[in-house]
Amino acid sequence: MTQPSDDELWSAIGDPSRRRVLDLLVRDGDATASRLADGVPFSRQAVYKHLVVLEQAGLVSRRKVGREVLFRVSSARLQEASSAMAQVAHEWDERLVRIKRIAEALHTDGDAGAPPPPDA
């Protein structure tokens, strides 16, 4: 199996239902699709489909125990996602600071050439 792409990762966690399934796995640990379906407002089949997408993105893995298939979070991939999101947040913070400085400079420059306000 090849390493999942970042596009697969963002697509997988971009869906609120998949994030809910992932949150349950993070909170409760290993679980079957049936057990996860008890904690969400959709069917076991829908949960299973979401788990397959999460697995393709590298966020979960499965193992067979007897007749059951247990799913578990891949903590390494989840950490990669968290780090990537933190980097994106940091870059946006820097952009917003630059935009604020530009807006403040334009406002200050605009005030210098503006006529004084009329007296009341």
PDB file of C-alpha atoms in Angstrom:
ATOM      1  CA  MET A   1       0.000   0.000   0.000  1.00  0.00           C
ATOM      2  CA  THR A   2       1.324   3.431  -0.894  1.00  0.00           C
ATOM      3  CA  GLN A   3       1.492   6.329   1.529  1.00  0.00           C
ATOM      4  CA  PRO A   4      -1.842   8.199   1.524  1.00  0.00           C
ATOM      5  CA  SER A   5      -1.698  11.699   0.089  1.00  0.00           C
ATOM      6  CA  ASP A   6      -2.428  14.886   1.972  1.00  0.00           C
ATOM      7  CA  ASP A   7      -5.442  15.400  -0.297  1.00  0.00           C
ATOM      8  CA  GLU A   8      -6.876  12.090   0.930  1.00  0.00           C
ATOM      9  CA  LEU A   9      -6.199  13.164   4.499  1.00  0.00           C
ATOM     10  CA  TRP A  10      -7.962  16.536   4.186  1.00  0.00           C
ATOM     11  CA  SER A  11     -10.837  14.995   2.280  1.00  0.00           C
ATOM     12  CA  ALA A  12     -11.245  12.321   4.958  1.00  0.00           C
ATOM     13  CA  ILE A  13     -11.298  14.704   7.903  1.00  0.00           C
ATOM     14  CA  GLY A  14     -13.249  17.351   6.013  1.00  0.00           C
ATOM     15  CA  ASP A  15     -16.465  15.395   6.442  1.00  0.00           C
ATOM     16  CA  PRO A  16     -18.225  16.034   9.790  1.00  0.00           C
ATOM     17  CA  SER A  17     -19.562  12.473   9.998  1.00  0.00           C
ATOM     18  CA  ARG A  18     -16.094  11.005   9.523  1.00  0.00           C
ATOM     19  CA  ARG A  19     -14.679  13.371  12.126  1.00  0.00           C
ATOM     20  CA  ARG A  20     -17.347  12.138  14.546  1.00  0.00           C
ATOM     21  CA  VAL A  21     -16.355   8.509  13.889  1.00  0.00           C
ATOM     22  CA  LEU A  22     -12.685   9.430  14.292  1.00  0.00           C
ATOM     23  CA  ASP A  23     -13.452  11.304  17.536  1.00  0.00           C
ATOM     24  CA  LEU A  24     -15.190   8.215  18.920  1.00  0.00           C
ATOM     25  CA  LEU A  25     -12.189   6.053  18.077  1.00  0.00           C
ATOM     26  CA  VAL A  26      -9.822   8.546  19.690  1.00  0.00           C
ATOM     27  CA  ARG A  27     -11.990   8.717  22.792  1.00  0.00           C
ATOM     28  CA  ASP A  28     -12.895   5.042  23.171  1.00  0.00           C
ATOM     29  CA  GLY A  29     -10.000   3.207  21.536  1.00  0.00           C
ATOM     30  CA  ASP A  30     -10.359   0.123  19.345  1.00  0.00           C
ATOM     31  CA  ALA A  31     -13.927  -0.539  18.218  1.00  0.00           C
ATOM     32  CA  THR A  32     -16.020  -2.388  15.680  1.00  0.00           C
ATOM     33  CA  ALA A  33     -18.198  -0.567  13.173  1.00  0.00           C
ATOM     34  CA  SER A  34     -21.257  -1.824  15.068  1.00  0.00           C
ATOM     35  CA  ARG A  35     -20.043  -0.391  18.359  1.00  0.00           C
ATOM     36  CA  LEU A  36     -19.204   2.929  16.725  1.00  0.00           C
ATOM     37  CA  ALA A  37     -22.669   3.030  15.122  1.00  0.00           C
ATOM     38  CA  ASP A  38     -24.164   3.104  18.625  1.00  0.00           C
ATOM     39  CA  GLY A  39     -22.615   6.558  19.114  1.00  0.00           C
ATOM     40  CA  VAL A  40     -23.713   8.215  15.880  1.00  0.00           C
ATOM     41  CA  PRO A  41     -27.040   8.930  14.170  1.00  0.00           C
ATOM     42  CA  PHE A  42     -26.309   6.806  11.106  1.00  0.00           C
ATOM     43  CA  SER A  43     -26.160   3.102  10.230  1.00  0.00           C
ATOM     44  CA  ARG A  44     -23.389   0.585  10.781  1.00  0.00           C
ATOM     45  CA  GLN A  45     -22.979   0.395   6.997  1.00  0.00           C
ATOM     46  CA  ALA A  46     -22.453   4.157   6.809  1.00  0.00           C
ATOM     47  CA  VAL A  47     -19.955   3.974   9.685  1.00  0.00           C
ATOM     48  CA  TYR A  48     -18.096   1.215   7.855  1.00  0.00           C
ATOM     49  CA  LYS A  49     -17.902   3.322   4.675  1.00  0.00           C
ATOM     50  CA  HIS A  50     -16.500   6.233   6.687  1.00  0.00           C
ATOM     51  CA  LEU A  51     -13.959   3.905   8.308  1.00  0.00           C
ATOM     52  CA  VAL A  52     -12.792   2.734   4.874  1.00  0.00           C
ATOM     53  CA  VAL A  53     -12.179   6.351   3.804  1.00  0.00           C
ATOM     54  CA  LEU A  54     -10.331   7.046   7.073  1.00  0.00           C
ATOM     55  CA  GLU A  55      -8.283   3.893   6.522  1.00  0.00           C
ATOM     56  CA  GLN A  56      -7.382   4.924   2.960  1.00  0.00           C
ATOM     57  CA  ALA A  57      -6.181   8.255   4.360  1.00  0.00           C
ATOM     58  CA  GLY A  58      -3.993   6.391   6.846  1.00  0.00           C
ATOM     59  CA  LEU A  59      -5.911   7.658   9.876  1.00  0.00           C
ATOM     60  CA  VAL A  60      -7.191   4.268  11.022  1.00  0.00           C
ATOM     61  CA  SER A  61      -6.133   0.668  10.655  1.00  0.00           C
ATOM     62  CA  ARG A  62      -8.028  -2.564  11.128  1.00  0.00           C
ATOM     63  CA  ARG A  63      -7.265  -5.948  12.605  1.00  0.00           C
ATOM     64  CA  LYS A  64      -9.336  -9.081  12.750  1.00  0.00           C
ATOM     65  CA  VAL A  65      -9.952 -10.641  16.159  1.00  0.00           C
ATOM     66  CA  GLY A  66     -11.942 -13.825  15.724  1.00  0.00           C
ATOM     67  CA  ARG A  67     -15.027 -12.863  13.759  1.00  0.00           C
ATOM     68  CA  GLU A  68     -14.787  -9.166  14.604  1.00  0.00           C
ATOM     69  CA  VAL A  69     -12.921  -6.442  12.770  1.00  0.00           C
ATOM     70  CA  LEU A  70     -11.552  -3.837  15.147  1.00  0.00           C
ATOM     71  CA  PHE A  71     -10.577  -0.376  13.969  1.00  0.00           C
ATOM     72  CA  ARG A  72      -7.963   1.757  15.681  1.00  0.00           C
ATOM     73  CA  VAL A  73      -6.589   5.265  15.212  1.00  0.00           C
ATOM     74  CA  SER A  74      -3.153   5.630  13.656  1.00  0.00           C
ATOM     75  CA  SER A  75      -1.663   8.068  16.147  1.00  0.00           C
ATOM     76  CA  ALA A  76       1.336   8.849  13.928  1.00  0.00           C
ATOM     77  CA  ARG A  77      -0.862   9.931  11.006  1.00  0.00           C
ATOM     78  CA  LEU A  78      -3.164  11.868  13.323  1.00  0.00           C
ATOM     79  CA  GLN A  79      -0.109  13.693  14.710  1.00  0.00           C
ATOM     80  CA  GLU A  80       1.008  14.495  11.146  1.00  0.00           C
ATOM     81  CA  ALA A  81      -2.437  15.973  10.466  1.00  0.00           C
ATOM     82  CA  SER A  82      -2.326  17.984  13.671  1.00  0.00           C
ATOM     83  CA  SER A  83       1.124  19.355  12.856  1.00  0.00           C
ATOM     84  CA  ALA A  84       0.069  20.257   9.318  1.00  0.00           C
ATOM     85  CA  MET A  85      -3.021  22.086  10.617  1.00  0.00           C
ATOM     86  CA  ALA A  86      -0.906  23.973  13.154  1.00  0.00           C
ATOM     87  CA  GLN A  87       1.464  25.054  10.360  1.00  0.00           C
ATOM     88  CA  VAL A  88      -1.433  26.269   8.207  1.00  0.00           C
ATOM     89  CA  ALA A  89      -2.853  28.179  11.196  1.00  0.00           C
ATOM     90  CA  HIS A  90       0.532  29.797  11.846  1.00  0.00           C
ATOM     91  CA  GLU A  91       0.869  30.859   8.197  1.00  0.00           C
ATOM     92  CA  TRP A  92      -2.619  32.393   8.234  1.00  0.00           C
ATOM     93  CA  ASP A  93      -1.848  34.235  11.465  1.00  0.00           C
ATOM     94  CA  GLU A  94       1.226  35.756   9.792  1.00  0.00           C
ATOM     95  CA  ARG A  95      -0.832  36.766   6.734  1.00  0.00           C
ATOM     96  CA  LEU A  96      -3.482  38.402   8.903  1.00  0.00           C
ATOM     97  CA  VAL A  97      -0.834  40.389  10.795  1.00  0.00           C
ATOM     98  CA  ARG A  98       0.573  41.646   7.464  1.00  0.00           C
ATOM     99  CA  ILE A  99      -2.914  42.587   6.235  1.00  0.00           C
ATOM    100  CA  LYS A 100      -3.602  44.429   9.478  1.00  0.00           C
ATOM    101  CA  ARG A 101      -0.349  46.397   9.162  1.00  0.00           C
ATOM    102  CA  ILE A 102      -1.159  47.334   5.571  1.00  0.00           C
ATOM    103  CA  ALA A 103      -4.686  48.438   6.539  1.00  0.00           C
ATOM    104  CA  GLU A 104      -3.374  50.482   9.457  1.00  0.00           C
ATOM    105  CA  ALA A 105      -0.736  52.110   7.237  1.00  0.00           C
ATOM    106  CA  LEU A 106      -3.341  52.963   4.608  1.00  0.00           C
ATOM    107  CA  HIS A 107      -5.633  54.372   7.281  1.00  0.00           C
ATOM    108  CA  THR A 108      -2.821  56.471   8.759  1.00  0.00           C
ATOM    109  CA  ASP A 109      -1.704  57.709   5.327  1.00  0.00           C
ATOM    110  CA  GLY A 110      -5.303  58.519   4.424  1.00  0.00           C
ATOM    111  CA  ASP A 111      -5.775  60.559   7.604  1.00  0.00           C
ATOM    112  CA  ALA A 112      -2.705  62.717   6.830  1.00  0.00           C
ATOM    113  CA  GLY A 113      -4.199  64.055   3.583  1.00  0.00           C
ATOM    114  CA  ALA A 114      -7.781  64.311   4.796  1.00  0.00           C
ATOM    115  CA  PRO A 115      -9.278  67.671   5.713  1.00  0.00           C
ATOM    116  CA  PRO A 116      -9.945  68.214   9.394  1.00  0.00           C
ATOM    117  CA  PRO A 117     -13.426  67.266  10.566  1.00  0.00           C
ATOM    118  CA  PRO A 118     -15.945  70.129  10.640  1.00  0.00           C
ATOM    119  CA  ASP A 119     -16.596  71.764  13.986  1.00  0.00           C
ATOM    120  CA  ALA A 120     -19.874  70.879  15.573  1.00  0.00           C
TER     121      ALA A 120
END
